[in-house]
Amino acid sequence: MEERRRGARRLLVHVAHTWMPLDVGEWVIGRAPESDIRIDDDRVSRRHAVVRASADGWELSDGGSLNGIWLDGKQVHRVAVPPGGLTVRFGGKDGVPVRLVPDRAAAEPSGAPDSGHAYHADPGDPADMTSPVGVRFQEVTPEWTGWVPPEPAEPSRLKGLLRRVGAKRAAGPGDPGPAEDGS
């Protein structure tokens, strides 16, 4: 009964494939190494957001970020975490998904939701075989056997320019270049 009046005593934060439990207090989420929860993404500010427990439950507020916190396609500066949890995005409408779940509605930290909890996969979560920010693993590890490098859409203008400049330098200032008849 006491817990119901004061709100959840713990919050689970899900970023990428990791669940992090937070006890009552104030926690910083951001890109800085000293952040309590670190998100290594250029769209995330060093001190992007602050999560704090209040008498009524948990609250997420913007910590002065450049790209903001987004909920349902709209930028928010402060949001109360409902009992069923919520998913926000850090760094824009297509930013890094961050799931916040009070302990009474939390999915298991293993990531396997159970039928009594309110966690549902976010349709904006990264596709399989991608990192949390959507970078395909093949781009990071080209030695992966299933990866085929993309073909360039058009020949490189820089390579063409270097070939032309190289041919002119070989010819010299007074030399018209190689003769047509091969002599």
Coordinates of C-alpha atoms in Angstrom, one line a residue:
M1 CA 0.0 0.0 0.0
E2 CA 2.8 2.4 0.9
E3 CA 4.5 1.8 -2.5
R4 CA 1.2 2.5 -4.4
R5 CA 1.0 5.9 -2.8
R6 CA 4.6 6.9 -3.4
G7 CA 4.9 5.4 -6.9
A8 CA 7.3 2.8 -8.2
R9 CA 10.6 2.5 -6.2
R10 CA 12.6 1.4 -9.2
L11 CA 12.7 2.3 -13.0
L12 CA 14.0 0.0 -15.7
V13 CA 15.6 1.8 -18.7
H14 CA 16.0 -0.1 -21.9
V15 CA 18.5 1.2 -24.5
A16 CA 19.7 -1.0 -27.4
H17 CA 19.7 -4.5 -26.0
T18 CA 20.4 -3.5 -22.4
W19 CA 18.1 -3.1 -19.4
M20 CA 19.4 -0.9 -16.6
P21 CA 17.6 -0.7 -13.2
L22 CA 17.6 2.7 -11.5
D23 CA 16.8 3.1 -7.8
V24 CA 15.1 6.2 -6.4
G25 CA 17.2 9.3 -7.1
E26 CA 18.2 11.5 -10.0
W27 CA 20.0 10.0 -13.0
V28 CA 21.6 11.6 -16.0
I29 CA 21.3 10.0 -19.5
G30 CA 23.6 11.3 -22.2
R31 CA 26.7 10.9 -24.3
A32 CA 29.3 12.0 -21.7
P33 CA 31.4 9.4 -20.1
E34 CA 30.3 10.5 -16.7
S35 CA 26.6 10.0 -17.5
D36 CA 24.8 7.4 -15.4
I37 CA 23.4 5.9 -18.6
R38 CA 25.6 6.5 -21.5
I39 CA 24.3 6.5 -25.1
D40 CA 27.1 6.7 -27.7
D41 CA 25.3 8.4 -30.6
D42 CA 26.1 11.8 -32.1
R43 CA 22.4 12.8 -31.9
V44 CA 22.5 12.5 -28.1
S45 CA 23.9 15.4 -26.1
R46 CA 26.4 15.0 -23.3
R47 CA 23.7 15.7 -20.7
H48 CA 20.6 14.8 -22.8
A49 CA 18.0 14.0 -20.1
V50 CA 17.5 13.6 -16.4
V51 CA 15.3 10.9 -14.9
R52 CA 14.1 11.5 -11.3
A53 CA 11.8 9.9 -8.8
S54 CA 9.1 12.0 -7.2
A55 CA 6.4 11.3 -4.7
D56 CA 4.0 10.5 -7.7
G57 CA 6.4 8.3 -9.7
W58 CA 9.1 8.9 -12.3
E59 CA 9.7 11.9 -14.5
L60 CA 11.9 12.3 -17.5
S61 CA 13.0 15.9 -18.4
D62 CA 15.3 17.4 -21.0
G63 CA 18.7 18.2 -19.6
G64 CA 19.4 21.0 -22.1
S65 CA 19.9 18.8 -25.2
L66 CA 20.3 20.2 -28.7
N67 CA 18.1 17.6 -30.5
G68 CA 15.5 17.0 -27.8
I69 CA 13.3 14.2 -26.5
W70 CA 10.6 13.0 -28.8
L71 CA 7.4 11.2 -27.8
D72 CA 4.9 10.1 -30.5
G73 CA 6.5 12.3 -33.1
K74 CA 6.4 15.5 -30.9
Q75 CA 9.2 17.1 -29.0
V76 CA 8.7 17.2 -25.2
H77 CA 10.6 18.9 -22.4
R78 CA 9.2 16.9 -19.5
V79 CA 7.1 13.8 -19.3
A80 CA 5.8 11.7 -16.4
V81 CA 6.4 8.0 -16.9
P82 CA 3.0 6.2 -16.8
P83 CA 2.6 2.9 -14.9
G84 CA 2.7 0.9 -18.2
G85 CA 6.0 2.6 -19.3
L86 CA 6.7 4.6 -22.4
T87 CA 9.2 4.8 -25.3
V88 CA 10.8 8.1 -26.2
R89 CA 13.5 8.9 -28.8
F90 CA 16.6 10.9 -28.0
G91 CA 17.9 13.1 -30.8
G92 CA 14.9 13.5 -33.2
K93 CA 11.8 11.8 -34.5
D94 CA 14.1 9.0 -35.8
G95 CA 16.5 9.1 -32.8
V96 CA 17.7 6.5 -30.4
P97 CA 14.7 4.7 -28.8
V98 CA 14.8 4.6 -25.0
R99 CA 12.1 2.6 -23.1
L100 CA 11.3 3.6 -19.5
V101 CA 9.3 1.1 -17.4
P102 CA 8.4 1.5 -13.7
D103 CA 9.2 -1.7 -11.7
R104 CA 5.5 -2.7 -11.3
A105 CA 5.0 -2.9 -15.1
A106 CA 8.6 -3.9 -16.0
A107 CA 9.4 -6.6 -18.5
E108 CA 12.1 -9.0 -17.3
P109 CA 15.6 -7.7 -17.7
S110 CA 16.4 -10.5 -20.1
G111 CA 14.2 -8.7 -22.6
A112 CA 11.6 -11.4 -22.7
P113 CA 8.2 -9.8 -22.1
D114 CA 5.7 -11.8 -20.1
S115 CA 2.0 -11.7 -20.6
G116 CA 1.3 -9.7 -17.4
H117 CA 3.5 -6.8 -18.4
A118 CA 2.8 -3.8 -20.7
Y119 CA 6.0 -3.9 -22.8
H120 CA 5.4 -4.0 -26.6
A121 CA 8.1 -3.8 -29.2
D122 CA 8.4 -0.3 -30.7
P123 CA 7.8 -0.4 -34.5
G124 CA 10.7 2.1 -34.8
D125 CA 13.2 -0.2 -33.2
P126 CA 16.2 -0.9 -35.4
A127 CA 16.0 -3.8 -37.8
D128 CA 17.6 -7.1 -37.1
M129 CA 21.4 -7.2 -37.8
T130 CA 21.7 -3.5 -37.0
S131 CA 23.2 -1.6 -34.1
P132 CA 21.0 0.6 -31.9
V133 CA 21.5 3.5 -34.2
G134 CA 20.8 1.5 -37.4
V135 CA 24.3 0.9 -38.7
R136 CA 24.4 -2.4 -40.4
F137 CA 27.0 -4.7 -38.8
Q138 CA 28.4 -5.6 -42.3
E139 CA 29.5 -1.9 -42.7
V140 CA 31.5 -2.2 -39.6
T141 CA 32.9 -5.7 -40.3
P142 CA 33.4 -5.9 -44.0
E143 CA 35.1 -9.3 -43.7
W144 CA 31.6 -10.8 -43.0
T145 CA 31.1 -13.3 -45.8
G146 CA 27.6 -12.3 -46.7
W147 CA 28.4 -8.6 -47.4
V148 CA 28.8 -7.3 -50.9
P149 CA 30.2 -3.7 -51.2
P150 CA 27.8 -1.4 -53.0
E151 CA 28.7 -0.4 -56.5
P152 CA 29.3 3.4 -57.0
A153 CA 26.4 5.0 -58.8
E154 CA 28.7 6.9 -61.1
P155 CA 32.5 7.0 -61.6
S156 CA 34.4 9.2 -59.2
R157 CA 34.9 12.7 -60.5
L158 CA 38.0 13.0 -58.3
K159 CA 39.6 10.0 -59.9
G160 CA 38.8 11.3 -63.4
L161 CA 40.3 14.7 -62.5
L162 CA 43.5 13.1 -61.1
R163 CA 43.9 11.0 -64.3
R164 CA 43.6 14.2 -66.4
V165 CA 46.0 16.2 -64.2
G166 CA 48.4 13.3 -64.2
A167 CA 48.4 13.0 -68.0
K168 CA 49.1 16.7 -68.4
R169 CA 52.0 16.6 -65.9
A170 CA 53.5 13.7 -67.8
A171 CA 53.3 15.6 -71.1
G172 CA 55.2 18.7 -69.8
P173 CA 54.5 22.3 -70.6
G174 CA 55.8 22.4 -74.2
D175 CA 55.0 18.8 -75.1
P176 CA 51.6 18.3 -76.7
G177 CA 51.4 14.8 -75.2
P178 CA 51.8 11.3 -76.7
A179 CA 51.6 11.2 -80.5
E180 CA 48.6 9.5 -82.2
D181 CA 50.8 7.2 -84.3
G182 CA 52.7 5.9 -81.3
S183 CA 56.1 7.6 -82.1

